[in-house]
Short mmCIF file of C-alpha atoms in Angstrom, two decimals:
data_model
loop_
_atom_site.label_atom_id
_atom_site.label_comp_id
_atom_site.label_asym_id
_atom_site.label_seq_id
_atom_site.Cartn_x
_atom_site.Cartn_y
_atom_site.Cartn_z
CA UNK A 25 0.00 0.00 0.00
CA UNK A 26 1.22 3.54 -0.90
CA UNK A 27 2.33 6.13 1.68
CA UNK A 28 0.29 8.82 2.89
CA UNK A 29 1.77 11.93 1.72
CA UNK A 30 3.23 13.53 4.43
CA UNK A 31 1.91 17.17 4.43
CA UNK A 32 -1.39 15.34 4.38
CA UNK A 33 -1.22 13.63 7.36
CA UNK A 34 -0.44 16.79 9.27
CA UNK A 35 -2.66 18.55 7.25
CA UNK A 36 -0.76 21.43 5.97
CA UNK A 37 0.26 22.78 3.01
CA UNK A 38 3.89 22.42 1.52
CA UNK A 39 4.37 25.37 1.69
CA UNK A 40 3.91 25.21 5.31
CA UNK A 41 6.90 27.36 7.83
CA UNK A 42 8.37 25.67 10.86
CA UNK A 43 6.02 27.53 12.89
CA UNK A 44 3.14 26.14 11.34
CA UNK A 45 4.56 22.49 11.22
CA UNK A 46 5.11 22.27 14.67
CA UNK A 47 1.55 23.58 15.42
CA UNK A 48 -0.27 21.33 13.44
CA UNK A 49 2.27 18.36 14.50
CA UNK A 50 1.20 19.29 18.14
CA UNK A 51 -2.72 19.46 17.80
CA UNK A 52 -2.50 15.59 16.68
CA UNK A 53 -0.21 14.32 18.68
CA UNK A 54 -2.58 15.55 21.33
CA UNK A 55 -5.11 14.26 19.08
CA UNK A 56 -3.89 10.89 19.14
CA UNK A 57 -1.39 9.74 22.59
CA UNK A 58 -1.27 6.96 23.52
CA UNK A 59 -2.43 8.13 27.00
CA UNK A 60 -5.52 9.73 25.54
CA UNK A 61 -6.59 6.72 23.55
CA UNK A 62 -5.68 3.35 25.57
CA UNK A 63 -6.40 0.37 23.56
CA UNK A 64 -7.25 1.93 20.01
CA UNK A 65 -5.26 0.11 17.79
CA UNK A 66 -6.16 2.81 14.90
CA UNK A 67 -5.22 5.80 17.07
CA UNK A 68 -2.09 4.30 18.14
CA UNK A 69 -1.08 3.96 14.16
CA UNK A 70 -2.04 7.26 13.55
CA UNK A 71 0.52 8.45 16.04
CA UNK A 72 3.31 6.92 14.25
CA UNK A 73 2.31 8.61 10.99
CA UNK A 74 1.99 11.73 12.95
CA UNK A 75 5.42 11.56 14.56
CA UNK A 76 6.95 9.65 11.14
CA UNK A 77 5.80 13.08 9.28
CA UNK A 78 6.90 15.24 11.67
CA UNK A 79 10.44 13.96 12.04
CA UNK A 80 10.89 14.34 8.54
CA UNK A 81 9.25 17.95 7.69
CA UNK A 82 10.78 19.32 11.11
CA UNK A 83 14.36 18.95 9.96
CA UNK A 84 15.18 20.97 6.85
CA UNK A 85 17.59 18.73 5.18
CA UNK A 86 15.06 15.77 5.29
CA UNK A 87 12.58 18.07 4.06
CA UNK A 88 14.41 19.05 1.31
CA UNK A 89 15.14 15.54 0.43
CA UNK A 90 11.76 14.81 0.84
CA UNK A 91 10.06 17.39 -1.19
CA UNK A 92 12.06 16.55 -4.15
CA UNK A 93 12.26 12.87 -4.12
CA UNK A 94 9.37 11.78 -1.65
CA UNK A 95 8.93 8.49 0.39
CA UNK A 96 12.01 7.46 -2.42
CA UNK A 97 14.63 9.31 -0.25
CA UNK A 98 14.53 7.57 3.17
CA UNK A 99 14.10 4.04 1.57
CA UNK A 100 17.16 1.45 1.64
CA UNK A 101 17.62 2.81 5.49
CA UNK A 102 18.56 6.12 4.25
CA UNK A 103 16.25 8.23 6.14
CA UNK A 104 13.07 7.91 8.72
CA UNK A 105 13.18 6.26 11.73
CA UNK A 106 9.69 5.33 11.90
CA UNK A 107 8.27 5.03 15.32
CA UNK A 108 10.67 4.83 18.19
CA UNK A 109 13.38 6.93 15.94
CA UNK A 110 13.59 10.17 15.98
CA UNK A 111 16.56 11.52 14.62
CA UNK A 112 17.30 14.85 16.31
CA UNK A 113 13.92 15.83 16.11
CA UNK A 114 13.55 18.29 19.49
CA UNK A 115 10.53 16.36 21.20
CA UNK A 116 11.97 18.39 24.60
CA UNK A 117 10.06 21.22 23.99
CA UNK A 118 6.75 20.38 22.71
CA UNK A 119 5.68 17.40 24.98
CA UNK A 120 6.93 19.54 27.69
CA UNK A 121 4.20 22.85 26.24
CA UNK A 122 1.75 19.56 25.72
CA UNK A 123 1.42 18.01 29.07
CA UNK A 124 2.50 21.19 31.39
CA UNK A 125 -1.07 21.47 32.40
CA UNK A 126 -2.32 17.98 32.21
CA UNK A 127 0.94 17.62 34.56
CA UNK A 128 1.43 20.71 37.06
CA UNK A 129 3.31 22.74 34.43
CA UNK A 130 6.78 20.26 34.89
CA UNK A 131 7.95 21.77 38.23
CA UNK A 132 7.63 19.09 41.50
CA UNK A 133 5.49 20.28 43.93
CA UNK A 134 3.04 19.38 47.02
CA UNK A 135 -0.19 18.32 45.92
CA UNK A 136 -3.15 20.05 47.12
CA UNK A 137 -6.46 17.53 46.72
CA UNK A 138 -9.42 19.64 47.90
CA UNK A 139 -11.66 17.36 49.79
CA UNK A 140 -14.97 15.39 48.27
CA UNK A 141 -17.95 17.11 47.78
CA UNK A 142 -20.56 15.28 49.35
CA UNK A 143 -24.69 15.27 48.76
CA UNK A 144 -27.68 14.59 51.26
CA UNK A 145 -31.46 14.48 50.34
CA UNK A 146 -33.83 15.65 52.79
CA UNK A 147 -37.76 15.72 52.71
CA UNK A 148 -39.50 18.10 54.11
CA UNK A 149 -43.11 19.30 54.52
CA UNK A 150 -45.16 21.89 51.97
CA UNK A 151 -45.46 23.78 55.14
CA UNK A 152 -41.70 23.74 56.12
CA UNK A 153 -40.81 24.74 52.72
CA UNK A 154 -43.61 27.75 52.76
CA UNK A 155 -42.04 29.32 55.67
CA UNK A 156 -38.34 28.03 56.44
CA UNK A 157 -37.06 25.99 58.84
CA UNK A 158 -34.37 24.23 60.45
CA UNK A 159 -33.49 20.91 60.30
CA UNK A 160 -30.34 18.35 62.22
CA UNK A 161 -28.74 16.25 59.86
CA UNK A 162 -25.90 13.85 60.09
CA UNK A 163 -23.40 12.59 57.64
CA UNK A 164 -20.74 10.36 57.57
CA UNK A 165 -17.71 11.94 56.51
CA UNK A 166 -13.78 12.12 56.27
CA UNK A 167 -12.58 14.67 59.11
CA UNK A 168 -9.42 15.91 60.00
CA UNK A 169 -7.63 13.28 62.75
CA UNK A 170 -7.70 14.54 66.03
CA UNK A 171 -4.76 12.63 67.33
CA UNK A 172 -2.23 13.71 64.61
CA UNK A 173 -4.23 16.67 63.87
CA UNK A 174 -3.84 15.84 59.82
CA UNK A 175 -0.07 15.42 60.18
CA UNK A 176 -0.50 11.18 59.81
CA UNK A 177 2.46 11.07 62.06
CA UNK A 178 2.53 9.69 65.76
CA UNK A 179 3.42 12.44 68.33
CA UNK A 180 6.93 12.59 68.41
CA UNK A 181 7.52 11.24 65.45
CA UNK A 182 9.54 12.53 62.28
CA UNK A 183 7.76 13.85 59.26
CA UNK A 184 9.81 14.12 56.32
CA UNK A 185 10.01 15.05 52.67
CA UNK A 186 9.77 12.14 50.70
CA UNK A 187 13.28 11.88 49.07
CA UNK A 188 11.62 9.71 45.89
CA UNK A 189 9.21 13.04 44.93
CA UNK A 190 11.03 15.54 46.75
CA UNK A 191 7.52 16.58 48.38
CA UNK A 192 5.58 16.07 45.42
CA UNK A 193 3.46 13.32 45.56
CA UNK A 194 3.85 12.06 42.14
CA UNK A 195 6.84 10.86 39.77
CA UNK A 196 7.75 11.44 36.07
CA UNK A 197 8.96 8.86 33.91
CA UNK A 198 10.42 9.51 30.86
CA UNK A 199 10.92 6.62 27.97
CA UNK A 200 11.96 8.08 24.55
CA UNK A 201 10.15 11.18 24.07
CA UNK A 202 7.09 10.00 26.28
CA UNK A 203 6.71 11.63 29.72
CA UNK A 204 3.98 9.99 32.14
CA UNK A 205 3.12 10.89 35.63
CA UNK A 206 1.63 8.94 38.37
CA UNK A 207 1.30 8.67 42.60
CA UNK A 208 4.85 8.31 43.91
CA UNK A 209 5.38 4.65 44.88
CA UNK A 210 7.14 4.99 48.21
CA UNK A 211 5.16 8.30 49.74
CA UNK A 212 1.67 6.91 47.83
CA UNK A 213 1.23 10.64 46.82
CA UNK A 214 1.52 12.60 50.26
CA UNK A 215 4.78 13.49 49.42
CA UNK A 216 5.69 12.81 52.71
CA UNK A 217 7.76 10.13 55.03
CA UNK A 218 6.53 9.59 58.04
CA UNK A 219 8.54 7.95 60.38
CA UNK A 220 5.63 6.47 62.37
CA UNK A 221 2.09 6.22 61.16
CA UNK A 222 -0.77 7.72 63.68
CA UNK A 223 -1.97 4.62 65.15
CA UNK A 224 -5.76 6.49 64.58
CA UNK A 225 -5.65 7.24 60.91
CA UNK A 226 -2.32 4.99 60.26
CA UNK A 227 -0.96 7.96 58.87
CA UNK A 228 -3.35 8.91 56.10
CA UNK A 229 -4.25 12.15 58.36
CA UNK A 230 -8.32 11.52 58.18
CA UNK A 231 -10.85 9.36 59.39
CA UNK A 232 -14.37 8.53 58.96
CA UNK A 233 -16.65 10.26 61.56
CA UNK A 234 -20.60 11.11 62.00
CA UNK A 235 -21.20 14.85 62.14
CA UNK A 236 -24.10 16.23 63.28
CA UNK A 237 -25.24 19.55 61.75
CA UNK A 238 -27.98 21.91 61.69
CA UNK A 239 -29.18 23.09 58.34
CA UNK A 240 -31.52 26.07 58.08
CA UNK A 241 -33.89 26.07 55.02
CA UNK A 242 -35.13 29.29 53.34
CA UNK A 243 -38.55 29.33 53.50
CA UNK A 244 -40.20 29.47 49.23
CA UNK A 245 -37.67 26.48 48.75
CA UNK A 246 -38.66 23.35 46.30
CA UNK A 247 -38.19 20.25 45.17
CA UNK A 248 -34.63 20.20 43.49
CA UNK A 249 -33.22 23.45 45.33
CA UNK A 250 -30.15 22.66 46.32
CA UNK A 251 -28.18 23.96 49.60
CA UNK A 252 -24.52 24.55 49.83
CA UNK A 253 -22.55 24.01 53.24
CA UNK A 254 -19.26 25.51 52.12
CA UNK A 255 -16.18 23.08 53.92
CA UNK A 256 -18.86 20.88 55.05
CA UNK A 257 -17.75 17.88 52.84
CA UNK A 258 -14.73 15.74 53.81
CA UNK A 259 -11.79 16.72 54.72
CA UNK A 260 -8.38 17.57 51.70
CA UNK A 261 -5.65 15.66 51.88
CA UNK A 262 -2.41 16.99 53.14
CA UNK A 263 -4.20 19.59 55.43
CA UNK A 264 -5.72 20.56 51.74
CA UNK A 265 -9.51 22.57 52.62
CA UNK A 266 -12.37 20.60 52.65
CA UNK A 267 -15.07 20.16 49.88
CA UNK A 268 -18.68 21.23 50.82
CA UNK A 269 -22.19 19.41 51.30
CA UNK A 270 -24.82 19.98 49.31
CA UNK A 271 -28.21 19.51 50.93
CA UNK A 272 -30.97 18.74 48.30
CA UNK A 273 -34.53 19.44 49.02
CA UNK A 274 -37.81 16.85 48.45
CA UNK A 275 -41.00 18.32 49.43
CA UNK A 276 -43.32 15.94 50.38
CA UNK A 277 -46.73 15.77 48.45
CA UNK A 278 -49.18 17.06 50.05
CA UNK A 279 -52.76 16.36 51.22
CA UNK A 280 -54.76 18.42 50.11
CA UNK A 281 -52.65 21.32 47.70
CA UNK A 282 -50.13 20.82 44.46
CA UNK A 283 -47.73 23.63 44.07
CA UNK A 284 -46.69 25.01 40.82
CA UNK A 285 -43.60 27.12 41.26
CA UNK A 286 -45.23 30.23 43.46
CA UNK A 287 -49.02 29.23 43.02
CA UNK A 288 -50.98 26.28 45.18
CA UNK A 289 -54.16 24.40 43.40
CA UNK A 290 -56.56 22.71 45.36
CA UNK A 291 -60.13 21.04 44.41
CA UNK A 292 -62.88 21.85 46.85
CA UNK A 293 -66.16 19.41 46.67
CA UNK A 294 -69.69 21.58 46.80
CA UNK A 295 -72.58 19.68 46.95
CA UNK A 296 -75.41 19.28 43.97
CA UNK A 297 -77.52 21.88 45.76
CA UNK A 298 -74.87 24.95 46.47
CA UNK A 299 -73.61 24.56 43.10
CA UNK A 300 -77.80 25.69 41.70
CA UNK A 301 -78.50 27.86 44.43
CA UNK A 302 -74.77 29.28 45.52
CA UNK A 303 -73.54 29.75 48.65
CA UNK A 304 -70.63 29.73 50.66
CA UNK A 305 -67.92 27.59 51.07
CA UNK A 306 -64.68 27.41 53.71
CA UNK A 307 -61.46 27.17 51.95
CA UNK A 308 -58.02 25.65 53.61
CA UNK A 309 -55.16 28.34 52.80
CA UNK A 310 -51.35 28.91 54.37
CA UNK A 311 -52.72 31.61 56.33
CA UNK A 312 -55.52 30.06 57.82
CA UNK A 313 -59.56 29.28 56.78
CA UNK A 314 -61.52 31.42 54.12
CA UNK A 315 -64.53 31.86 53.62
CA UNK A 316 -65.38 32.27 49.94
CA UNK A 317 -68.76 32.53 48.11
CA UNK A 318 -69.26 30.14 45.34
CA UNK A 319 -72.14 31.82 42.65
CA UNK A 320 -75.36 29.89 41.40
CA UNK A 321 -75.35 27.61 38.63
CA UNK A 322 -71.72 26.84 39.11
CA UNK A 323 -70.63 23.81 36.86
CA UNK A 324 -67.98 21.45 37.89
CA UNK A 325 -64.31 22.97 36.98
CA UNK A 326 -64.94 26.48 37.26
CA UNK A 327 -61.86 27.75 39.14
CA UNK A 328 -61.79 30.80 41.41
CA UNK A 329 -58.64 32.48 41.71
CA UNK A 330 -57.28 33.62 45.48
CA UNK A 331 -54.47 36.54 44.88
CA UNK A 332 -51.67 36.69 47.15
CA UNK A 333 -52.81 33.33 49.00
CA UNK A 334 -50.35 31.35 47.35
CA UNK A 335 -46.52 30.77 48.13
CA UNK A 336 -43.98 33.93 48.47
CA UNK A 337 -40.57 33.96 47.10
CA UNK A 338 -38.07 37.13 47.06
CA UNK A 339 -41.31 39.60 47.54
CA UNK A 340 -43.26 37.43 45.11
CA UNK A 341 -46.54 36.50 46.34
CA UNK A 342 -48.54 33.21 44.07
CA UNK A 343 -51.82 32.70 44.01
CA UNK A 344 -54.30 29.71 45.23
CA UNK A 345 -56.49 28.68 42.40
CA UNK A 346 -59.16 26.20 43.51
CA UNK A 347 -61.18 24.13 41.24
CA UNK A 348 -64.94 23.29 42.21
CA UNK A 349 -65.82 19.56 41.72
CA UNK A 350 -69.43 19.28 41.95
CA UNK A 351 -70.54 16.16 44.37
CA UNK A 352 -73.23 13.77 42.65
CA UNK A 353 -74.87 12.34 46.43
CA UNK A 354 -74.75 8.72 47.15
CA UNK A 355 -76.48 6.14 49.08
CA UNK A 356 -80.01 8.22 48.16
CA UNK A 357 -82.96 6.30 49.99
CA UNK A 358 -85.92 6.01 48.13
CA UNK A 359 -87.51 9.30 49.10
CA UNK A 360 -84.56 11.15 48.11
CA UNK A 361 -84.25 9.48 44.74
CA UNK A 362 -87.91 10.26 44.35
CA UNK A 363 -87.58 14.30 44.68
CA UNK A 364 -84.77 14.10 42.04
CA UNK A 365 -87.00 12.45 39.62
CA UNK A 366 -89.31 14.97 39.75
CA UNK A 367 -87.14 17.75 39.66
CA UNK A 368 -85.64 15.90 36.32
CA UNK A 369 -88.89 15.33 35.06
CA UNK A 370 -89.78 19.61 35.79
CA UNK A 371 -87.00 20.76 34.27
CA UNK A 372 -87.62 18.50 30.91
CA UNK A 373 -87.33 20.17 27.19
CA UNK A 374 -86.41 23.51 29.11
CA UNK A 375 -83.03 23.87 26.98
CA UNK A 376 -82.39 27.16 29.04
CA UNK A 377 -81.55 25.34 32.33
CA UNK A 378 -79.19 22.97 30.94
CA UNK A 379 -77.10 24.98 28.03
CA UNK A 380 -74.47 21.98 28.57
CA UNK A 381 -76.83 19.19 27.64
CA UNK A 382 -78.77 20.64 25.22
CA UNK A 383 -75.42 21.94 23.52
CA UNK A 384 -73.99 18.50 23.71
CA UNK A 385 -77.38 16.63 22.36
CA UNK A 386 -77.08 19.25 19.45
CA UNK A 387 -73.24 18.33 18.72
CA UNK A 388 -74.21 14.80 18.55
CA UNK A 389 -77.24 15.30 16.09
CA UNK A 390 -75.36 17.30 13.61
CA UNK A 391 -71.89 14.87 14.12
CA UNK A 392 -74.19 11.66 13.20
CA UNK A 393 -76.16 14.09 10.21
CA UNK A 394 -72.76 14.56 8.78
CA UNK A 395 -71.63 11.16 8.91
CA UNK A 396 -74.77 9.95 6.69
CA UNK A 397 -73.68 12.09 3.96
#
């Protein structure tokens, strides 16, 4: 199979400066590492094209050879190393601009691990959330050893810089022109020697304890609201600040309302006979009872609006919007069922008091008209 043109697989022109080499040389070889793709056969292959090219377009006198005779010039062992030689291609420089973040910037130093963030779910009431509250929690957590006092080391004992990392926590290794970095061996990334563990934390500086805290809740709070307890998570790692807890809220349904954001719905039952005559009807709110008027003739669904009786966030008062559901009786006795016949039979081909059925029974008649055409 034919070479890939080398300007092609670094995706530059030839006419392409040092400067521009380099860059594009650099944005796939970050691309493709080995240590960014473990196990893909194809990436790894790629990565030898990209550093085959790039050995042979960074250094002008293979360039030159290779612009005017192509792949031609380096065969019979005349020329490219392939993968794993590299001529005197300076690989110093751009793995060390490549991997400065990923790894600290290439100077040793102390690690700092911020401790865990750590999450607790709590239920509380509709009315807790309404109006605030406070609630006692407790959570298992990594603290800060009270024996050692995070040190890791018995009293007495000699803490020392780890002569492996020099302090800091992790180790280079360098094999050809790739540079990995992992926990040092010896120190296990505290970057430390400790002459004798603390017998309480055997010298990782921490241990597991229950804390008990007290959250307070803002009162308008909801489902999903989450509440942050800065330095409340577990404790950092070489005396490194602790991450926080976040407290997330589940309000509990409710009995009787369903909350949408700052407004509370709620379905009040009238019976048959207020809903023809009217009347007047107590209503359940935050602030107490209410008594509210219902109108004659009310149907089933009509919903009466209560301003300001809802839920208040930041100044922002909802409203309670309650939905009448008439009540058809039960359990009639026969005397009962007797005054509702008649009252069926007197109000019998008087479309006027019943606009509902009479509308209805005229849908119907036209739907069933149209169908027969």
């Amino acid at each position: 199979m034919a070479k890939q043109d080398y300007y092609e697989i670094l995706g530059i022109q030839k006419s392409a400066d040092e400067k521009e080499i380099k860059r594009a040389y650099k944005r796939l070889a970050m691309k493709y590492h080995p240590d960014r793709t473990k196990g893909d056969k194809e990436s790894e292959e790629k990565f030898k094209e990209i550093n085959e090219a790039y050995e042979v377009l960074a250094d002008k006198e293979k360039k030159a050879m290779y612009d005017q005779y192509g792949h031609a010039a380096f065969e019979q062992g005349g020329g490219a190393g392939g993968f794993g030689g590299f001529g005197d291609a300076d690989f110093g420089d751009i793995f060390g601009d490549m991997f400065g973040d990923i790894f600290g910037g290439g100077r040793s130093r102390q690690r700092v691990v911020r401790g865990e963030d750590l999450r607790y779910d709590i239920e509380i009431t509709l009315e807790e959330a309404v109006r605030g509250c406070k609630k006692d929690i407790q959570i298992n957590t990594l603290v800060q050893c009270d024996t050692c006092h995070g040190s890791g080391a018995e009293a007495g004992s000699k803490v020392e810089t780890c002569p492996t990392c020099h302090g800091a926590g992790r180790v280079r290794r360098q094999q050809g022109f790739f540079v990995t970095e992992q926990p040092c061996p010896h120190c296990h990334g505290t970057g430390k020697k400790i002459e004798k563990p603390c017998h309480t934390c055997h010298g990782d500086g921490r241990v597991h304890k229950t804390q008990n805290l007290s959250v307070t809740i803002p009162a308008g709070v909801d489902t999903g609201n989450q509440l942050r307890l800065a330095g409340k998570g577990a404790a950092g790692e070489n005396g490194a600040p602790a991450g926080d807890l976040y407290v997330v809220i589940h309000v509990r349904k409710h009995h009787i309302f369903e909350r949408d954001g700052n407004n509370l719905y709620c379905e009040v039952p009238i019976s048959f006979t207020m809903a023809a005559l009217g009347g007047e009807v107590e209503i359940p709110t935050l602030d107490g009872r209410l008594k509210v008027k219902i109108p004659a003739e009310t149907q089933t669904g009509k919903l009466l609006r209560l301003r300001g009786k809802g839920i208040t966030t930041r100044g922002y008062a909802g409203d309670l919007i309650c939905e009448i559901v008439v009540e058809t009786p039960i359990q009639l006795n026969e005397e009962q069922k007797e005054l509702l016949r008649k009252l069926e039979e007197s109000l019998e081909g008087k479309s006027a008091q019943r606009p509902k059925s009479s509308g209805f029974l005229d849908g119907v008649k036209k739907f069933f008209d149209n169908l027969g055409k």
